[in-house]
mmCIF file of C-alpha atoms and ligand atoms in Angstrom:
data_model
loop_
_atom_site.group_PDB
_atom_site.id
_atom_site.type_symbol
_atom_site.label_atom_id
_atom_site.label_comp_id
_atom_site.label_asym_id
_atom_site.label_seq_id
_atom_site.Cartn_x
_atom_site.Cartn_y
_atom_site.Cartn_z
ATOM 1 C CA MET A 109 84.225 118.106 94.541
ATOM 2 C CA MET A 110 83.319 115.103 92.550
ATOM 3 C CA THR A 111 85.652 113.942 89.733
ATOM 4 C CA PRO A 112 84.044 113.228 86.485
ATOM 5 C CA PHE A 113 83.047 109.661 85.742
ATOM 6 C CA GLU A 114 81.452 107.197 83.438
ATOM 7 C CA TRP A 115 79.741 103.991 84.774
ATOM 8 C CA ASN A 116 77.537 101.407 83.601
ATOM 9 C CA PHE A 117 76.814 97.835 84.718
ATOM 10 C CA PRO A 118 76.668 95.660 81.574
ATOM 11 C CA THR A 119 76.469 92.218 83.283
ATOM 12 C CA LYS A 120 73.112 90.629 83.628
ATOM 13 C CA LEU A 121 72.774 89.101 87.170
ATOM 14 C CA THR A 122 70.890 85.843 87.383
ATOM 15 C CA TYR A 123 70.462 85.063 91.060
ATOM 16 C CA GLY A 124 68.758 82.257 92.913
ATOM 17 C CA ALA A 125 69.367 78.885 94.478
ATOM 18 C CA GLY A 126 69.737 76.083 91.892
ATOM 19 C CA ARG A 127 69.918 78.488 88.912
ATOM 20 C CA VAL A 128 73.271 77.233 87.828
ATOM 21 C CA LYS A 129 71.302 74.597 85.888
ATOM 22 C CA GLU A 130 70.196 77.486 83.491
ATOM 23 C CA VAL A 131 73.717 78.008 82.253
ATOM 24 C CA GLY A 132 73.198 75.913 79.103
ATOM 25 C CA GLN A 133 70.157 77.870 78.072
ATOM 26 C CA ILE A 134 71.869 81.235 78.846
ATOM 27 C CA ALA A 135 75.107 80.267 77.059
ATOM 28 C CA ALA A 136 73.126 79.171 73.978
ATOM 29 C CA GLU A 137 72.366 82.872 73.280
ATOM 30 C CA TYR A 138 76.068 83.639 72.914
ATOM 31 C CA GLY A 139 77.910 80.601 71.580
ATOM 32 C CA LYS A 140 78.052 77.167 70.126
ATOM 33 C CA LYS A 141 81.051 75.686 71.689
ATOM 34 C CA ALA A 142 81.952 76.410 75.321
ATOM 35 C CA MET A 143 85.177 76.098 77.260
ATOM 36 C CA ILE A 144 84.472 75.549 80.859
ATOM 37 C CA ALA A 145 87.473 77.062 82.715
ATOM 38 C CA THR A 146 87.783 75.816 86.312
ATOM 39 C CA TYR A 147 89.945 74.538 89.112
ATOM 40 C CA GLU A 148 91.675 71.170 89.206
ATOM 41 C CA LYS A 149 89.114 68.450 89.862
ATOM 42 C CA GLY A 150 89.081 66.671 93.212
ATOM 43 C CA SER A 151 87.189 69.374 95.296
ATOM 44 C CA ALA A 152 83.671 69.981 96.422
ATOM 45 C CA LEU A 153 83.058 71.683 93.051
ATOM 46 C CA ASP A 154 83.231 68.436 91.071
ATOM 47 C CA PRO A 155 79.516 67.942 90.951
ATOM 48 C CA VAL A 156 78.873 71.401 89.994
ATOM 49 C CA ILE A 157 81.323 71.004 87.023
ATOM 50 C CA GLU A 158 79.233 68.069 86.017
ATOM 51 C CA THR A 159 75.998 69.995 86.349
ATOM 52 C CA VAL A 160 77.388 72.840 84.179
ATOM 53 C CA GLU A 161 78.641 70.410 81.489
ATOM 54 C CA ALA A 162 75.325 68.559 81.371
ATOM 55 C CA SER A 163 73.313 71.798 81.114
ATOM 56 C CA LEU A 164 75.472 73.099 78.271
ATOM 57 C CA ARG A 165 75.266 69.790 76.342
ATOM 58 C CA ASP A 166 71.426 69.638 77.004
ATOM 59 C CA ALA A 167 71.205 73.100 75.406
ATOM 60 C CA GLY A 168 73.051 71.776 72.372
ATOM 61 C CA LEU A 169 76.499 73.262 72.966
ATOM 62 C CA ASP A 170 79.741 71.317 72.455
ATOM 63 C CA VAL A 171 82.023 71.557 75.585
ATOM 64 C CA VAL A 172 85.606 71.503 76.378
ATOM 65 C CA VAL A 173 86.521 71.477 80.070
ATOM 66 C CA PHE A 174 89.862 73.102 81.079
ATOM 67 C CA THR A 175 90.632 72.312 84.591
ATOM 68 C CA GLY A 176 93.839 73.336 86.539
ATOM 69 C CA ILE A 177 93.530 77.133 86.892
ATOM 70 C CA GLU A 178 95.381 77.902 90.033
ATOM 71 C CA PRO A 179 94.258 80.093 93.049
ATOM 72 C CA ASN A 180 96.952 82.502 91.687
ATOM 73 C CA PRO A 181 96.255 82.047 88.084
ATOM 74 C CA ARG A 182 99.478 81.683 86.015
ATOM 75 C CA ALA A 183 99.995 83.250 82.722
ATOM 76 C CA GLN A 184 101.642 80.031 81.528
ATOM 77 C CA THR A 185 98.509 78.038 82.417
ATOM 78 C CA ILE A 186 96.282 80.657 80.858
ATOM 79 C CA ASP A 187 98.324 80.495 77.630
ATOM 80 C CA ARG A 188 97.858 76.749 77.505
ATOM 81 C CA ALA A 189 94.059 77.158 77.862
ATOM 82 C CA ILE A 190 94.177 79.760 75.053
ATOM 83 C CA GLU A 191 95.919 77.321 72.650
ATOM 84 C CA ILE A 192 93.275 74.708 73.408
ATOM 85 C CA PHE A 193 90.446 77.296 73.155
ATOM 86 C CA LYS A 194 91.753 78.157 69.591
ATOM 87 C CA ALA A 195 92.514 74.660 68.497
ATOM 88 C CA GLU A 196 89.076 73.486 69.534
ATOM 89 C CA GLU A 197 87.415 76.525 67.866
ATOM 90 C CA CYS A 198 85.498 77.355 71.134
ATOM 91 C CA ASP A 199 83.548 80.581 71.061
ATOM 92 C CA ILE A 200 82.566 81.211 74.687
ATOM 93 C CA VAL A 201 84.066 80.819 78.132
ATOM 94 C CA ILE A 202 82.068 79.594 81.080
ATOM 95 C CA ALA A 203 84.220 80.841 84.048
ATOM 96 C CA LEU A 204 83.293 78.461 87.031
ATOM 97 C CA GLY A 205 85.307 79.415 90.036
ATOM 98 C CA GLY A 206 86.503 82.199 92.280
ATOM 99 C CA GLY A 207 88.045 85.413 91.341
ATOM 100 C CA SER A 208 91.232 83.566 90.181
ATOM 101 C CA VAL A 209 89.251 81.443 87.605
ATOM 102 C CA ILE A 210 87.082 84.282 86.504
ATOM 103 C CA ASP A 211 90.246 86.608 86.048
ATOM 104 C CA GLY A 212 91.971 83.780 84.152
ATOM 105 C CA SER A 213 88.896 83.282 81.984
ATOM 106 C CA LYS A 214 88.950 86.893 80.939
ATOM 107 C CA TYR A 215 92.473 86.494 79.730
ATOM 108 C CA ILE A 216 91.446 83.367 77.808
ATOM 109 C CA ALA A 217 88.486 84.954 76.104
ATOM 110 C CA ALA A 218 90.113 88.179 75.241
ATOM 111 C CA THR A 219 93.578 87.002 74.243
ATOM 112 C CA ALA A 220 92.063 84.154 72.102
ATOM 113 C CA PHE A 221 90.207 86.883 70.316
ATOM 114 C CA SER A 222 92.867 89.451 70.110
ATOM 115 C CA GLY A 223 96.073 87.433 69.569
ATOM 116 C CA GLY A 224 99.429 87.187 71.476
ATOM 117 C CA GLN A 225 99.849 85.900 74.982
ATOM 118 C CA SER A 226 98.163 86.694 78.256
ATOM 119 C CA TRP A 227 101.070 88.541 79.874
ATOM 120 C CA ASP A 228 101.286 90.868 76.846
ATOM 121 C CA TYR A 229 98.214 92.788 78.184
ATOM 122 C CA VAL A 230 99.129 93.431 81.881
ATOM 123 C CA VAL A 231 100.340 96.697 83.395
ATOM 124 C CA LEU A 232 104.061 96.465 83.996
ATOM 125 C CA GLY A 233 105.958 99.636 85.002
ATOM 126 C CA ASP A 234 106.473 101.934 82.165
ATOM 127 C CA ARG A 235 105.638 99.371 79.428
ATOM 128 C CA VAL A 236 102.679 100.177 77.245
ATOM 129 C CA PRO A 237 100.523 97.061 77.493
ATOM 130 C CA ARG A 238 99.012 95.555 74.420
ATOM 131 C CA GLU A 239 95.457 96.444 73.858
ATOM 132 C CA TYR A 240 92.585 94.000 73.121
ATOM 133 C CA THR A 241 90.657 94.284 69.938
ATOM 134 C CA GLY A 242 87.650 92.436 71.389
ATOM 135 C CA SER A 243 86.809 89.287 73.339
ATOM 136 C CA PHE A 244 84.754 86.131 73.068
ATOM 137 C CA PRO A 245 81.895 86.186 75.439
ATOM 138 C CA ILE A 246 82.200 85.155 79.064
ATOM 139 C CA ILE A 247 79.585 83.853 81.435
ATOM 140 C CA SER A 248 80.762 83.801 85.081
ATOM 141 C CA VAL A 249 79.470 81.318 87.711
ATOM 142 C CA PRO A 250 81.110 82.534 90.889
ATOM 143 C CA THR A 251 81.851 79.895 93.520
ATOM 144 C CA ILE A 252 83.428 82.411 96.046
ATOM 145 C CA SER A 253 82.112 85.750 96.926
ATOM 146 C CA ALA A 254 85.205 87.993 97.098
ATOM 147 C CA ALA A 255 86.643 89.408 93.924
ATOM 148 C CA GLY A 256 83.700 91.055 92.258
ATOM 149 C CA SER A 257 85.406 89.757 89.136
ATOM 150 C CA GLU A 258 82.090 88.070 88.127
ATOM 151 C CA SER A 259 80.801 91.374 86.774
ATOM 152 C CA ASN A 260 83.708 93.784 86.300
ATOM 153 C CA ALA A 261 86.468 94.561 83.863
ATOM 154 C CA GLY A 262 89.519 93.712 86.012
ATOM 155 C CA GLY A 263 91.814 90.751 86.046
ATOM 156 C CA VAL A 264 94.899 89.759 87.845
ATOM 157 C CA ILE A 265 97.398 87.032 86.762
ATOM 158 C CA GLN A 266 100.780 85.851 87.884
ATOM 159 C CA ASN A 267 103.885 85.202 85.789
ATOM 160 C CA ALA A 268 105.378 82.128 87.273
ATOM 161 C CA GLU A 269 108.682 82.645 85.466
ATOM 162 C CA THR A 270 109.310 86.152 86.921
ATOM 163 C CA ASN A 271 107.450 86.008 90.238
ATOM 164 C CA GLU A 272 105.516 88.988 89.112
ATOM 165 C CA LYS A 273 101.798 89.495 89.529
ATOM 166 C CA SER A 274 99.896 92.287 87.753
ATOM 167 C CA PHE A 275 96.487 93.328 86.443
ATOM 168 C CA SER A 276 94.705 94.833 83.493
ATOM 169 C CA ARG A 277 91.268 96.248 82.925
ATOM 170 C CA SER A 278 89.212 95.937 79.754
ATOM 171 C CA PRO A 279 85.517 96.568 79.120
ATOM 172 C CA TYR A 280 85.573 93.833 76.362
ATOM 173 C CA ARG A 281 86.078 91.230 79.124
ATOM 174 C CA ILE A 282 83.233 92.128 81.352
ATOM 175 C CA PRO A 283 81.043 88.950 81.758
ATOM 176 C CA LYS A 284 77.778 89.043 79.684
ATOM 177 C CA VAL A 285 75.917 87.177 82.566
ATOM 178 C CA ALA A 286 76.840 86.278 86.037
ATOM 179 C CA ILE A 287 74.999 83.322 87.444
ATOM 180 C CA VAL A 288 74.936 83.743 91.219
ATOM 181 C CA ASP A 289 73.739 80.673 92.787
ATOM 182 C CA PRO A 290 74.023 80.700 96.638
ATOM 183 C CA GLU A 291 73.845 76.855 96.826
ATOM 184 C CA ILE A 292 77.263 76.783 95.247
ATOM 185 C CA LEU A 293 78.613 79.344 97.586
ATOM 186 C CA LYS A 294 77.896 77.072 100.542
ATOM 187 C CA SER A 295 80.931 74.935 99.572
ATOM 188 C CA VAL A 296 83.518 77.668 100.695
ATOM 189 C CA PRO A 297 85.152 76.561 103.889
ATOM 190 C CA MET A 298 85.562 78.685 107.023
ATOM 191 C CA ARG A 299 89.051 80.215 106.520
ATOM 192 C CA LEU A 300 88.436 80.980 102.871
ATOM 193 C CA THR A 301 85.083 82.506 103.784
ATOM 194 C CA LYS A 302 86.803 84.869 106.229
ATOM 195 C CA ASP A 303 89.590 85.844 103.789
ATOM 196 C CA SER A 304 86.949 86.432 101.154
ATOM 197 C CA CYS A 305 84.827 88.754 103.304
ATOM 198 C CA ILE A 306 88.036 90.741 104.187
ATOM 199 C CA ASP A 307 88.887 90.970 100.469
ATOM 200 C CA ILE A 308 85.533 92.458 99.890
ATOM 201 C CA PHE A 309 86.131 94.884 102.674
ATOM 202 C CA SER A 310 89.463 95.789 100.991
ATOM 203 C CA HIS A 311 87.742 96.597 97.744
ATOM 204 C CA LEU A 312 85.112 98.790 99.482
ATOM 205 C CA VAL A 313 87.851 100.882 101.261
ATOM 206 C CA GLU A 314 90.539 101.190 98.490
ATOM 207 C CA HIS A 315 89.041 104.119 96.690
ATOM 208 C CA TYR A 316 87.387 105.557 99.819
ATOM 209 C CA LEU A 317 90.791 105.817 101.489
ATOM 210 C CA SER A 318 92.920 106.876 98.393
ATOM 211 C CA CYS A 319 90.926 109.642 96.870
ATOM 212 C CA PRO A 320 91.039 113.023 98.428
ATOM 213 C CA GLU A 321 87.837 114.058 96.610
ATOM 214 C CA GLU A 322 84.362 113.955 98.349
ATOM 215 C CA SER A 323 81.378 112.210 96.961
ATOM 216 C CA GLU A 324 78.678 111.741 99.621
ATOM 217 C CA PHE A 325 76.745 109.384 97.370
ATOM 218 C CA ALA A 326 79.796 107.093 96.945
ATOM 219 C CA ASP A 327 80.682 107.358 100.563
ATOM 220 C CA ARG A 328 77.163 106.331 101.828
ATOM 221 C CA MET A 329 76.909 103.427 99.263
ATOM 222 C CA THR A 330 80.251 102.263 100.543
ATOM 223 C CA GLU A 331 79.491 102.647 104.173
ATOM 224 C CA GLY A 332 76.151 100.849 103.681
ATOM 225 C CA MET A 333 77.883 97.939 101.977
ATOM 226 C CA ILE A 334 80.637 97.687 104.765
ATOM 227 C CA LEU A 335 77.934 97.598 107.474
ATOM 228 C CA CYS A 336 76.088 95.064 105.546
ATOM 229 C CA LEU A 337 79.278 92.960 105.052
ATOM 230 C CA MET A 338 80.269 93.232 108.698
ATOM 231 C CA ASP A 339 76.685 92.039 109.896
ATOM 232 C CA ASN A 340 76.767 89.254 107.449
ATOM 233 C CA PHE A 341 80.295 88.213 108.186
ATOM 234 C CA ASP A 342 79.098 87.731 111.817
ATOM 235 C CA LYS A 343 76.325 85.561 110.618
ATOM 236 C CA ILE A 344 78.146 83.346 108.144
ATOM 237 C CA ILE A 345 80.792 82.375 110.560
ATOM 238 C CA GLN A 346 78.011 80.979 112.734
ATOM 239 C CA ASP A 347 76.445 78.992 109.890
ATOM 240 C CA LEU A 348 78.508 78.421 106.710
ATOM 241 C CA ASP A 349 75.358 76.926 105.039
ATOM 242 C CA ASP A 350 73.024 79.871 105.416
ATOM 243 C CA ILE A 351 72.192 80.704 101.737
ATOM 244 C CA GLU A 352 70.392 83.911 102.607
ATOM 245 C CA VAL A 353 73.579 85.229 104.144
ATOM 246 C CA ARG A 354 75.617 83.849 101.184
ATOM 247 C CA GLY A 355 73.347 85.720 98.971
ATOM 248 C CA GLN A 356 73.944 89.068 100.778
ATOM 249 C CA LEU A 357 77.712 88.613 100.692
ATOM 250 C CA ALA A 358 77.454 87.821 97.032
ATOM 251 C CA LEU A 359 75.942 91.287 96.401
ATOM 252 C CA CYS A 360 78.604 92.965 98.602
ATOM 253 C CA SER A 361 81.242 91.183 96.417
ATOM 254 C CA ILE A 362 79.594 92.226 93.118
ATOM 255 C CA PHE A 363 78.921 95.818 93.896
ATOM 256 C CA GLY A 364 81.941 96.293 96.216
ATOM 257 C CA TRP A 365 84.250 96.244 93.095
ATOM 258 C CA SER A 366 81.788 97.427 90.423
ATOM 259 C CA GLY A 367 82.776 101.016 90.222
ATOM 260 C CA PHE A 368 79.500 101.879 91.742
ATOM 261 C CA GLN A 369 81.095 102.219 95.226
ATOM 262 C CA ALA A 370 83.508 104.883 93.908
ATOM 263 C CA LEU A 371 81.226 107.221 91.789
ATOM 264 C CA GLY A 372 82.793 110.679 91.838
ATOM 265 C CA ARG A 373 85.818 109.805 93.915
ATOM 266 C CA LEU A 374 87.790 107.179 91.902
ATOM 267 C CA GLY A 375 91.202 106.681 93.578
ATOM 268 C CA CYS A 376 93.877 103.878 93.408
ATOM 269 C CA ILE A 377 94.568 100.524 94.972
ATOM 270 C CA PRO A 378 97.724 100.714 97.040
ATOM 271 C CA MET A 379 96.756 98.013 99.451
ATOM 272 C CA HIS A 380 96.365 95.644 96.520
ATOM 273 C CA SER A 381 99.648 96.740 95.008
ATOM 274 C CA ILE A 382 101.502 96.017 98.250
ATOM 275 C CA GLU A 383 99.734 92.579 98.637
ATOM 276 C CA MET A 384 100.530 91.349 95.163
ATOM 277 C CA PRO A 385 104.236 90.546 95.787
ATOM 278 C CA LEU A 386 103.120 88.291 98.755
ATOM 279 C CA SER A 387 101.060 86.251 96.323
ATOM 280 C CA ALA A 388 103.619 86.363 93.621
ATOM 281 C CA HIS A 389 106.525 85.224 95.667
ATOM 282 C CA TYR A 390 104.888 82.921 98.055
ATOM 283 C CA ASP A 391 101.723 81.741 96.364
ATOM 284 C CA LEU A 392 99.581 83.200 99.134
ATOM 285 C CA PRO A 393 95.946 83.283 98.189
ATOM 286 C CA HIS A 394 95.056 86.956 97.549
ATOM 287 C CA GLY A 395 92.290 87.202 100.302
ATOM 288 C CA ARG A 396 94.552 85.951 102.852
ATOM 289 C CA GLY A 397 97.280 88.479 101.758
ATOM 290 C CA MET A 398 94.740 91.234 102.238
ATOM 291 C CA VAL A 399 93.949 90.009 105.777
ATOM 292 C CA VAL A 400 97.670 90.350 106.599
ATOM 293 C CA VAL A 401 98.336 93.687 104.858
ATOM 294 C CA ILE A 402 95.170 95.853 105.736
ATOM 295 C CA PRO A 403 95.783 96.629 109.479
ATOM 296 C CA ALA A 404 99.377 97.510 108.860
ATOM 297 C CA TYR A 405 98.647 99.710 105.786
ATOM 298 C CA LEU A 406 95.973 101.572 107.695
ATOM 299 C CA GLU A 407 98.428 102.333 110.401
ATOM 300 C CA VAL A 408 101.308 103.551 108.186
ATOM 301 C CA MET A 409 99.086 105.628 105.893
ATOM 302 C CA ALA A 410 96.652 107.099 108.480
ATOM 303 C CA ASP A 411 98.221 110.616 108.160
ATOM 304 C CA ALA A 412 98.010 110.885 104.445
ATOM 305 C CA VAL A 413 94.310 111.826 104.135
ATOM 306 C CA PRO A 414 93.235 112.001 107.731
ATOM 307 C CA HIS A 415 89.832 113.396 107.002
ATOM 308 C CA ARG A 416 89.014 110.324 104.825
ATOM 309 C CA PHE A 417 90.318 107.703 107.325
ATOM 310 C CA ALA A 418 88.605 109.587 110.114
ATOM 311 C CA LYS A 419 85.318 109.664 108.180
ATOM 312 C CA LEU A 420 85.334 105.890 107.786
ATOM 313 C CA ALA A 421 86.409 105.263 111.340
ATOM 314 C CA ARG A 422 83.444 107.434 112.639
ATOM 315 C CA ARG A 423 80.769 106.114 110.218
ATOM 316 C CA CYS A 424 81.590 102.349 110.239
ATOM 317 C CA PHE A 425 83.553 101.742 113.426
ATOM 318 C CA GLY A 426 81.968 103.763 116.159
ATOM 319 C CA VAL A 427 84.825 106.253 116.548
ATOM 320 C CA THR A 428 83.670 109.468 118.243
ATOM 321 C CA GLU A 429 87.072 111.364 118.337
ATOM 322 C CA GLN A 430 86.519 114.754 116.760
ATOM 323 C CA ASP A 431 90.113 115.463 115.846
ATOM 324 C CA ASP A 432 90.669 113.946 112.278
ATOM 325 C CA LEU A 433 94.301 112.927 112.829
ATOM 326 C CA LYS A 434 93.583 111.191 116.170
ATOM 327 C CA ALA A 435 90.423 109.541 114.597
ATOM 328 C CA SER A 436 92.285 108.474 111.467
ATOM 329 C CA LYS A 437 94.906 106.569 113.645
ATOM 330 C CA LEU A 438 92.040 104.703 115.349
ATOM 331 C CA LEU A 439 90.822 103.128 112.051
ATOM 332 C CA SER A 440 93.668 100.613 112.108
ATOM 333 C CA VAL A 441 92.962 99.706 115.826
ATOM 334 C CA LYS A 442 89.249 99.314 115.167
ATOM 335 C CA VAL A 443 89.852 97.164 112.020
ATOM 336 C CA THR A 444 92.351 95.094 113.947
ATOM 337 C CA GLU A 445 89.809 94.557 116.771
ATOM 338 C CA TRP A 446 87.205 93.385 114.139
ATOM 339 C CA PHE A 447 89.686 90.997 112.608
ATOM 340 C CA LYS A 448 90.572 89.592 116.054
ATOM 341 C CA ARG A 449 87.064 89.335 117.290
ATOM 342 C CA THR A 450 86.166 87.222 114.192
ATOM 343 C CA GLU A 451 89.301 85.115 114.592
ATOM 344 C CA SER A 452 90.486 86.360 111.152
ATOM 345 C CA PHE A 453 93.634 88.213 112.067
ATOM 346 C CA LEU A 454 96.883 86.766 110.535
ATOM 347 C CA THR A 455 100.417 87.916 110.445
ATOM 348 C CA LEU A 456 103.085 87.108 107.925
ATOM 349 C CA SER A 457 104.536 84.452 110.200
ATOM 350 C CA ASP A 458 101.070 82.858 110.668
ATOM 351 C CA VAL A 459 101.072 82.331 106.878
ATOM 352 C CA GLY A 460 104.544 81.186 106.739
ATOM 353 C CA ILE A 461 106.241 84.155 105.009
ATOM 354 C CA PRO A 462 109.748 84.993 106.194
ATOM 355 C CA THR A 463 111.246 88.445 106.592
ATOM 356 C CA ASP A 464 114.036 88.341 104.025
ATOM 357 C CA LYS A 465 112.331 89.682 100.935
ATOM 358 C CA PHE A 466 110.676 92.894 102.212
ATOM 359 C CA GLU A 467 113.108 95.171 100.260
ATOM 360 C CA LEU A 468 112.831 93.010 97.181
ATOM 361 C CA MET A 469 109.051 93.000 97.354
ATOM 362 C CA ALA A 470 108.812 96.769 97.918
ATOM 363 C CA ASP A 471 111.079 97.187 94.834
ATOM 364 C CA ASP A 472 108.570 95.097 92.949
ATOM 365 C CA VAL A 473 105.739 97.293 93.907
ATOM 366 C CA VAL A 474 107.397 100.710 92.978
ATOM 367 C CA ARG A 475 108.722 99.222 89.743
ATOM 368 C CA MET A 476 105.485 97.515 88.580
ATOM 369 C CA PHE A 477 103.004 100.063 89.774
ATOM 370 C CA PRO A 478 104.860 103.328 89.834
ATOM 371 C CA GLY A 479 103.395 106.438 91.559
ATOM 372 C CA GLY A 480 103.807 110.052 90.604
ATOM 373 C CA GLU A 481 107.269 110.336 92.071
ATOM 374 C CA PRO A 482 110.525 108.175 91.817
ATOM 375 C CA GLU A 483 110.531 104.936 93.933
ATOM 376 C CA THR A 484 106.861 105.247 94.954
ATOM 377 C CA THR A 485 103.573 103.628 94.140
ATOM 378 C CA SER A 486 100.243 105.397 93.747
ATOM 379 C CA GLY A 487 98.371 105.998 96.945
ATOM 380 C CA PRO A 488 96.494 108.756 98.714
ATOM 381 C CA ARG A 489 99.812 110.510 98.235
ATOM 382 C CA PRO A 490 102.756 108.666 96.590
ATOM 383 C CA VAL A 491 103.651 105.735 98.913
ATOM 384 C CA THR A 492 107.379 105.527 99.285
ATOM 385 C CA LYS A 493 109.476 102.359 99.106
ATOM 386 C CA ALA A 494 110.372 102.827 102.795
ATOM 387 C CA GLU A 495 106.751 103.048 103.768
ATOM 388 C CA ILE A 496 105.915 99.866 101.979
ATOM 389 C CA VAL A 497 108.837 98.156 103.849
ATOM 390 C CA LYS A 498 107.351 99.564 107.005
ATOM 391 C CA VAL A 499 103.954 97.959 106.191
ATOM 392 C CA TYR A 500 105.702 94.596 105.701
ATOM 393 C CA GLU A 501 107.553 95.136 108.875
ATOM 394 C CA LEU A 502 104.294 95.674 110.844
ATOM 395 C CA CYS A 503 102.864 92.550 109.345
ATOM 396 C CA LYS A 504 105.491 90.317 110.801
HETATM 397 FE FE1 FE2 B 709 91.032 92.045 96.110
#
């Protein structure tokens, strides 16, 4: 039976090659003094930062450029940006980057509006997070197709002092406009492109595999996007400059984490919870962490909701096995084959992560994202600390 839901998609999508030049004209509808939040200069994005700044100035806006948002955005960096935003009396944020920059920008815009510090607002165990009272407007210009942050309410940041990484969601922070320019997306190199596609896959399957409820509409939408993603993944690794394919992947990113893919069967995000300590303790980029975690998670949790795992295995991975439990166990096998065929598969040792913090990281997961029972995190059923350690063990 479907669970009750609410959904709307308030972000205006502006898609097309070269359309980043319209950012000034678009931003002028929302503000007068813009903070461009982006990565450290010195990358292929430098000319795009210049284009965005010129477009904003041409449209009559004043501009402050804040560079230095990290691939795992640090609360401490975001707080520095918030101080500058307030001191400069900015009134709009242009988030120019991947999920980390857009997530960070959400905390800048909403915390500058609502007060306090960015970390006050994240989910952290039993603590009641502070709530935003509103947000300055955000325009996102995604430079990577992965997080879906360009048009949703979520945001993940890292506390560099405590090695914790956590998230919050707020409708105030949903970007007003996302300018999706596939010319910009061409700059993403091979390994990051692979990691990003697999991050999109993880978003598509989190709710699918963690909610026992059935919504055929949501399942079919998700399966369609997974098939589209896999097709276009094969194409993009043949030609990183193909802007048509970049455009298709951009849509998978946007709608894969929009809520649309989970209408009527909203679940939880155990794979992301288990990945977060890898990024927090070792500064591993999130997408790469998902590459490592997904096959192991699918193996350990296959018996939790076998009918859901089996459905995905049959509909997207060619499994014909009729027994649900047997078919559910084949999902991990098939996903691993896909990762290996595309030369995407990575282990913890491939990414330089040692084995000595598995207990500590599993403690982090159950403490920061508690499930319904003690020493667990939320999943298709409560995922125990021992199961989380087992996932890390399988990733070695
Ligand atoms: Fe993700």
